[in-house]
GROMACS .gro file of C-alpha atoms in nm:
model
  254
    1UNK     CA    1   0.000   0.000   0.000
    2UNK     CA    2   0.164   0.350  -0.096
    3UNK     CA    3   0.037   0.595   0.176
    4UNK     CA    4  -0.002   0.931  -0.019
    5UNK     CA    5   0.004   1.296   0.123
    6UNK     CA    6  -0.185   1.512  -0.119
    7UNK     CA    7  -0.093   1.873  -0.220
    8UNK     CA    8  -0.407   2.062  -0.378
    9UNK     CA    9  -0.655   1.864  -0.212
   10UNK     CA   10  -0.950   2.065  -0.286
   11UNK     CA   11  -0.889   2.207  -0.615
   12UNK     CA   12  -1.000   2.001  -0.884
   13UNK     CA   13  -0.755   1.777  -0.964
   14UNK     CA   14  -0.702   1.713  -0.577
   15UNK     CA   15  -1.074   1.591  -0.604
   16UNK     CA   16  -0.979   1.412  -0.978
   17UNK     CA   17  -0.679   1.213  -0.801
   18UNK     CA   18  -0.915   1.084  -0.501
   19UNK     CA   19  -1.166   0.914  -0.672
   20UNK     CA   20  -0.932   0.750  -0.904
   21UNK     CA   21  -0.734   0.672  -0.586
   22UNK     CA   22  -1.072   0.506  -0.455
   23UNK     CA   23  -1.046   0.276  -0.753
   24UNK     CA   24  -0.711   0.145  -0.670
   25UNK     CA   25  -0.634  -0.141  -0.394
   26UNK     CA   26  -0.293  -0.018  -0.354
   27UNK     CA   27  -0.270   0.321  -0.292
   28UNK     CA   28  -0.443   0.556  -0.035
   29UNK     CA   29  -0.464   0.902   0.036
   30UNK     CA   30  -0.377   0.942   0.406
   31UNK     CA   31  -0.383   1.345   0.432
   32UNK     CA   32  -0.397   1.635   0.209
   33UNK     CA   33  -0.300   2.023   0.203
   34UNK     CA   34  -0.487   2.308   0.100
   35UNK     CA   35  -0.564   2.653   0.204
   36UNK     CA   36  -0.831   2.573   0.345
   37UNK     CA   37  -0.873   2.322   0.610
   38UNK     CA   38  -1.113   2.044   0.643
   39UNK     CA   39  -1.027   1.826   0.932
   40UNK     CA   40  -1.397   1.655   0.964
   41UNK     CA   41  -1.547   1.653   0.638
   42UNK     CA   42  -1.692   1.269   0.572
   43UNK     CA   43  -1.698   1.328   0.191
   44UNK     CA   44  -1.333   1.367   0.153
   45UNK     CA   45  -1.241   1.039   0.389
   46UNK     CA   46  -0.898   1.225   0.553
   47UNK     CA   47  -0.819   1.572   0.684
   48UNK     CA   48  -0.691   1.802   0.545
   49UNK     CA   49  -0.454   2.089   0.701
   50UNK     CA   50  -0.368   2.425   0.554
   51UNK     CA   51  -0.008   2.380   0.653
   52UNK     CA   52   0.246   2.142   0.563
   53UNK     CA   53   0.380   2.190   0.996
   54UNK     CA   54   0.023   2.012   1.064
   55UNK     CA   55  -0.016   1.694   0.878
   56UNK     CA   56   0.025   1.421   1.170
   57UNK     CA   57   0.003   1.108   0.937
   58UNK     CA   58   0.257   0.873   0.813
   59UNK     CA   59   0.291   0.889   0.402
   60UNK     CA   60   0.558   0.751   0.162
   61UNK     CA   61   0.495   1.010  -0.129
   62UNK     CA   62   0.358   1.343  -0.175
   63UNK     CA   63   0.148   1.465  -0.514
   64UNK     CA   64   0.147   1.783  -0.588
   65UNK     CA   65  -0.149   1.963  -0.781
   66UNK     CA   66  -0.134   2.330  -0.694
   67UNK     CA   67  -0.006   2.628  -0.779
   68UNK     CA   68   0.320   2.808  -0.852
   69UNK     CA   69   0.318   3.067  -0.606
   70UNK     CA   70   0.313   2.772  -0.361
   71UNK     CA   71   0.601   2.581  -0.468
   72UNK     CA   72   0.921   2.694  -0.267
   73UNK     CA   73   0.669   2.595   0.032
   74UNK     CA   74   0.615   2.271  -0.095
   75UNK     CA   75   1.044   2.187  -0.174
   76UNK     CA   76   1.119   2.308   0.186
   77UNK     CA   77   0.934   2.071   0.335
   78UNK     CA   78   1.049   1.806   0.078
   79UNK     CA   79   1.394   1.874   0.129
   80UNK     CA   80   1.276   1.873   0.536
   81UNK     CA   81   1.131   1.493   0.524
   82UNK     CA   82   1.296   1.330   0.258
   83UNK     CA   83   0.978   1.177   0.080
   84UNK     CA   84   0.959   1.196  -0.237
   85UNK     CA   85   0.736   1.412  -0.464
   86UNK     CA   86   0.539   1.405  -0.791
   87UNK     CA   87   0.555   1.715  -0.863
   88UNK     CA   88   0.282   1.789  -1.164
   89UNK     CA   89   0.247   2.195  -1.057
   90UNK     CA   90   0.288   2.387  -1.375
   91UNK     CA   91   0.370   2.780  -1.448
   92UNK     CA   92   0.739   2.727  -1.246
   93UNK     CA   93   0.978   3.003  -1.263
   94UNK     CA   94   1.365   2.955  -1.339
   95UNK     CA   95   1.407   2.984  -1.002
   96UNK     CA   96   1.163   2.698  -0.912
   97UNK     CA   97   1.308   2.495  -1.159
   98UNK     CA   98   1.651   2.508  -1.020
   99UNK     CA   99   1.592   2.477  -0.680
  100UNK     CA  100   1.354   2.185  -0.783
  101UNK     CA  101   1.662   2.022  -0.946
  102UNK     CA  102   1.874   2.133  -0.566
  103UNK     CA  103   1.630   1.912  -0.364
  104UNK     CA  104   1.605   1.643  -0.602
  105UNK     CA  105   1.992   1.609  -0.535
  106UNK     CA  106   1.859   1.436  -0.186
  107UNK     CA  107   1.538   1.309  -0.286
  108UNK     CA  108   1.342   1.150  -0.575
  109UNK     CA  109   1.122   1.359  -0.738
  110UNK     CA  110   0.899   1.347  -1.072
  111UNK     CA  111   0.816   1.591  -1.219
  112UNK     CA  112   0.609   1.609  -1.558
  113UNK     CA  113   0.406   1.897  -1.736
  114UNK     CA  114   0.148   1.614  -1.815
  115UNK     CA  115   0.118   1.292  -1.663
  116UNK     CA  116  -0.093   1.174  -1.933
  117UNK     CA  117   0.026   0.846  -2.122
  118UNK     CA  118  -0.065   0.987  -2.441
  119UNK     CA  119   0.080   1.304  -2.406
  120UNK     CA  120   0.416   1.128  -2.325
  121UNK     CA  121   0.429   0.955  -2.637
  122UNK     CA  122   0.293   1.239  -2.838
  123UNK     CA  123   0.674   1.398  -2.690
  124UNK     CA  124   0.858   1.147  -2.893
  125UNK     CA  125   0.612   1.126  -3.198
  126UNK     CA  126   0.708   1.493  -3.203
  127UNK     CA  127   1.084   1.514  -3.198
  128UNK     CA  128   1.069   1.236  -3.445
  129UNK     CA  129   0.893   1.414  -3.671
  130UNK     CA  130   1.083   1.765  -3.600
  131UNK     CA  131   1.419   1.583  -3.681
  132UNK     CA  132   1.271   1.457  -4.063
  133UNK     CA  133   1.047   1.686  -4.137
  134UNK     CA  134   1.212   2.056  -4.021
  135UNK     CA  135   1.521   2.044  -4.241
  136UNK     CA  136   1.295   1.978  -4.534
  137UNK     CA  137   1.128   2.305  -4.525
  138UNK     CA  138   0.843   2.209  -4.271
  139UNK     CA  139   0.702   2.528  -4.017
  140UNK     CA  140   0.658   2.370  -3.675
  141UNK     CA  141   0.357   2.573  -3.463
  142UNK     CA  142   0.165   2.452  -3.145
  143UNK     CA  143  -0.185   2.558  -3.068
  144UNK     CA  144  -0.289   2.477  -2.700
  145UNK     CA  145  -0.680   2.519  -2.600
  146UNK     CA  146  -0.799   2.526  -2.247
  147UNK     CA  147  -1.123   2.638  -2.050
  148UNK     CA  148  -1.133   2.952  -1.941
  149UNK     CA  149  -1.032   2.884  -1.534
  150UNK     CA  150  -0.658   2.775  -1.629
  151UNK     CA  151  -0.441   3.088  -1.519
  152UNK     CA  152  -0.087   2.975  -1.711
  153UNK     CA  153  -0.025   3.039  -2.025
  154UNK     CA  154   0.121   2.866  -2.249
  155UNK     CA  155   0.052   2.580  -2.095
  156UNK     CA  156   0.310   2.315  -1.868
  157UNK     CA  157   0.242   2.073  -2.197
  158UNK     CA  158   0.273   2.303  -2.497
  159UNK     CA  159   0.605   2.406  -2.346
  160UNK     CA  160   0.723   2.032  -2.318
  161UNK     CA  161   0.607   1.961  -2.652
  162UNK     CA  162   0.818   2.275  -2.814
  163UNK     CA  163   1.088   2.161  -2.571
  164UNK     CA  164   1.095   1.819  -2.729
  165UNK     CA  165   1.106   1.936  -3.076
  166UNK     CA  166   1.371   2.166  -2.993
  167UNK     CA  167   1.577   1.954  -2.821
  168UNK     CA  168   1.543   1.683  -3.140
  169UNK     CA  169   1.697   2.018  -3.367
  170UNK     CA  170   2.005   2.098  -3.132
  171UNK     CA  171   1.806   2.439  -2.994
  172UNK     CA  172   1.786   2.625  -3.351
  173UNK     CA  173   1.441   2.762  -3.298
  174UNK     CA  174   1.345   3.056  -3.107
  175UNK     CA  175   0.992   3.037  -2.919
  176UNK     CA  176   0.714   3.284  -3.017
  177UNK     CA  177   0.446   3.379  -2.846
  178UNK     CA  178   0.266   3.738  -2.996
  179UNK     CA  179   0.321   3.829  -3.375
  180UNK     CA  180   0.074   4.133  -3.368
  181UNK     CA  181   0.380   4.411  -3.323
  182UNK     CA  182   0.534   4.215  -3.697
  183UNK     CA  183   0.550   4.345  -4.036
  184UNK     CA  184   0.721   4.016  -4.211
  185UNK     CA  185   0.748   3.696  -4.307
  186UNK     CA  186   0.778   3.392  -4.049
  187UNK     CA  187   1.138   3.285  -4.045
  188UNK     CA  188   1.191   2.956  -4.044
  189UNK     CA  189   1.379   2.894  -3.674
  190UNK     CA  190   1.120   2.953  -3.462
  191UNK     CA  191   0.840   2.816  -3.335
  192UNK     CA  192   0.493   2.961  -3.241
  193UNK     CA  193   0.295   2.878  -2.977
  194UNK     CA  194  -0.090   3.006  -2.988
  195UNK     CA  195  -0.339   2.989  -2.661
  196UNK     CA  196  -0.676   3.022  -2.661
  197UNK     CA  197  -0.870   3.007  -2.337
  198UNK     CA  198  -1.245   2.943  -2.311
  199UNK     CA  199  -1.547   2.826  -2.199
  200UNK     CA  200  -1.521   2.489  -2.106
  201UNK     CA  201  -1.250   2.361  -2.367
  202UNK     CA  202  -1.108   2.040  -2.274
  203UNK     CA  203  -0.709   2.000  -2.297
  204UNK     CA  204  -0.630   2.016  -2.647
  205UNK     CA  205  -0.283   2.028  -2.794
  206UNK     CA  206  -0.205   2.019  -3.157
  207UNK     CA  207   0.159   2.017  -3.316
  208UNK     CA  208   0.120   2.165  -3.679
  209UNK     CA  209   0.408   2.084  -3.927
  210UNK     CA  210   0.322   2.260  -4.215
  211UNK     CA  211   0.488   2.208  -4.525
  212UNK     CA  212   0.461   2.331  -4.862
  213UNK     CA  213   0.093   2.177  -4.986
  214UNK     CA  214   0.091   1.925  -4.707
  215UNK     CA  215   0.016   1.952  -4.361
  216UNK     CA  216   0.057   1.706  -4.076
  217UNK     CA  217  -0.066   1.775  -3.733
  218UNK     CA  218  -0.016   1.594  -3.381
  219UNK     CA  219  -0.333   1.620  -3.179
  220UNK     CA  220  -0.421   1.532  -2.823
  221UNK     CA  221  -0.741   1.561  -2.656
  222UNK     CA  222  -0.801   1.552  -2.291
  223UNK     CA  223  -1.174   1.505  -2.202
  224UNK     CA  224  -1.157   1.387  -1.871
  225UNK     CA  225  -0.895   1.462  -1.541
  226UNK     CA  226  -0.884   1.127  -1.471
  227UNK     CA  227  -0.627   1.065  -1.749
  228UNK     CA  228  -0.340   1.290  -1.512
  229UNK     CA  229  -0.508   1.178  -1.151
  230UNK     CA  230  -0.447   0.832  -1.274
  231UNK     CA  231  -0.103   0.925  -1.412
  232UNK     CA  232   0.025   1.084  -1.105
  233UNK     CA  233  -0.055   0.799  -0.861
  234UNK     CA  234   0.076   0.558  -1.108
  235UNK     CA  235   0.375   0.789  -1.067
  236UNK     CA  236   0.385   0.773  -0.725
  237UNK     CA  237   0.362   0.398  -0.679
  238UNK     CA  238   0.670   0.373  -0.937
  239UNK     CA  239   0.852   0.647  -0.693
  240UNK     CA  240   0.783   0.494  -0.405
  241UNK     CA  241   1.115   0.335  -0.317
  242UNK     CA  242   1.355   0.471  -0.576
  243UNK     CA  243   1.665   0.697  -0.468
  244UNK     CA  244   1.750   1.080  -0.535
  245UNK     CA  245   1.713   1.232  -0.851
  246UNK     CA  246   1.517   1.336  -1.129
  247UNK     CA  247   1.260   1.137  -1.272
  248UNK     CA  248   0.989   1.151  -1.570
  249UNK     CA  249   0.659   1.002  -1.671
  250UNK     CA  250   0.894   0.823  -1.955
  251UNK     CA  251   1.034   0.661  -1.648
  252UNK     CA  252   0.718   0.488  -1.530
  253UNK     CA  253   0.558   0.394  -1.843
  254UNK     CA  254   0.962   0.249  -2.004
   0.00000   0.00000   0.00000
């Protein structure tokens, strides 16, 4: 049984990863953190505190679904206990990254932009097709769609996705966000990346390589939470036992 102290509890995802938790004989949630706290509430099943100093229970990883702002809380008291984290909070500064990358020197930690199977695929699909396709003339653009209650833009994913089809081209392209101050053509080493934010738009990600007279495009479609809730606590019962260092989702599903 992996014994699971859960960062975000309330939000939605916190609520995503405990009723996929309640379909699983071998993990349980044992606590979670939130800002606000819920010792006695029957419909979540364990308490949760609004501080890290007040969770009593005994847990052998943390999952993290929160925000960035609360991050450099969150390592602290990872680097304090030595358990290890799955760290799925997107929107991370430079700063947060590094000091993510500090801790891990003592602890195990996995972190992932999307813990989604197919999304972790898509990644090498992607810088496949950047390294055939981009020298041959082939635009590369990402278009990410999201409702209108996700506060990060571009998302954690899109960036992971230009990330892997950079990384596949030795870092020639240059990332692009706005072209409305322009007056030219696209040049050829960069890479744009569109958001739109709506409604209730599922997670949609699409990876356009666009050619003269032919177009091929990379899509993935999220339509339910469950596909990251189940992700991350597969994650955490693959990270359960495993040393310091820096792990991926391509780690667990290898």
């Amino acid at each position: 049984m992996v014994k699971i102290l859960l960062n975000g509890a309330l939000g939605e995802m916190g609520k995503n990863v405990r009723l996929c938790a309640g379909n699983m004989e071998d993990v349980k949630i044992v606590a979670g953190v939130d800002r606000e706290e819920r010792l006695d509430d029957p419909g979540i099943g364990y308490p949760v505190y609004a501080s890290f100093a007040d969770v009593k229970e005994d847990f052998d990883v943390i999952i993290d679904f929160s925000v960035a702002k609360a991050a450099d809380q969150l390592l602290d008291f990872v680097s304090k206990v030595k358990k290890p984290l799955v760290f799925c909070t997107t929107g991370l500064s430079e700063a947060q990254l590094r000091k993510t990358e500090e801790v891990s020197a003592s602890v195990a930690i996995l972190r992932s932009a999307n813990m989604s199977l197919g999304v972790n695929l898509l990644l090498d699909l992607v810088a496949e097709a950047a390294r055939k396709l981009y020298s041959k003339g082939f635009d590369i653009e990402i278009v990410e769609q999201h409702h209108h209650r996700k506060k990060d833009a571009p998302s954690g994913t899109a960036l992971a996705l230009a990330d892997a089809v950079n990384e596949a081209l030795d870092h020639q392209l240059t990332y692009v966000y706005d072209r409305s101050t322009r007056d030219e053509a696209r040049p050829h080493d960069e890479i744009g990346i569109s958001s739109v934010r709506g409604g209730s738009l599922p997670g949609v990600h699409d990876v356009i390589f666009a050619g003269e007279d032919e177009v091929i495009t990379f899509n993935h479609t999220a339509y339910s939470r469950s596909i990251f809730a189940n992700g991350a606590l597969n994650a955490a019962k693959f990270l359960k036992d495993k040393g310091p260092g820096m792990y991926s989702m391509k780690d667990v599903i290898a």
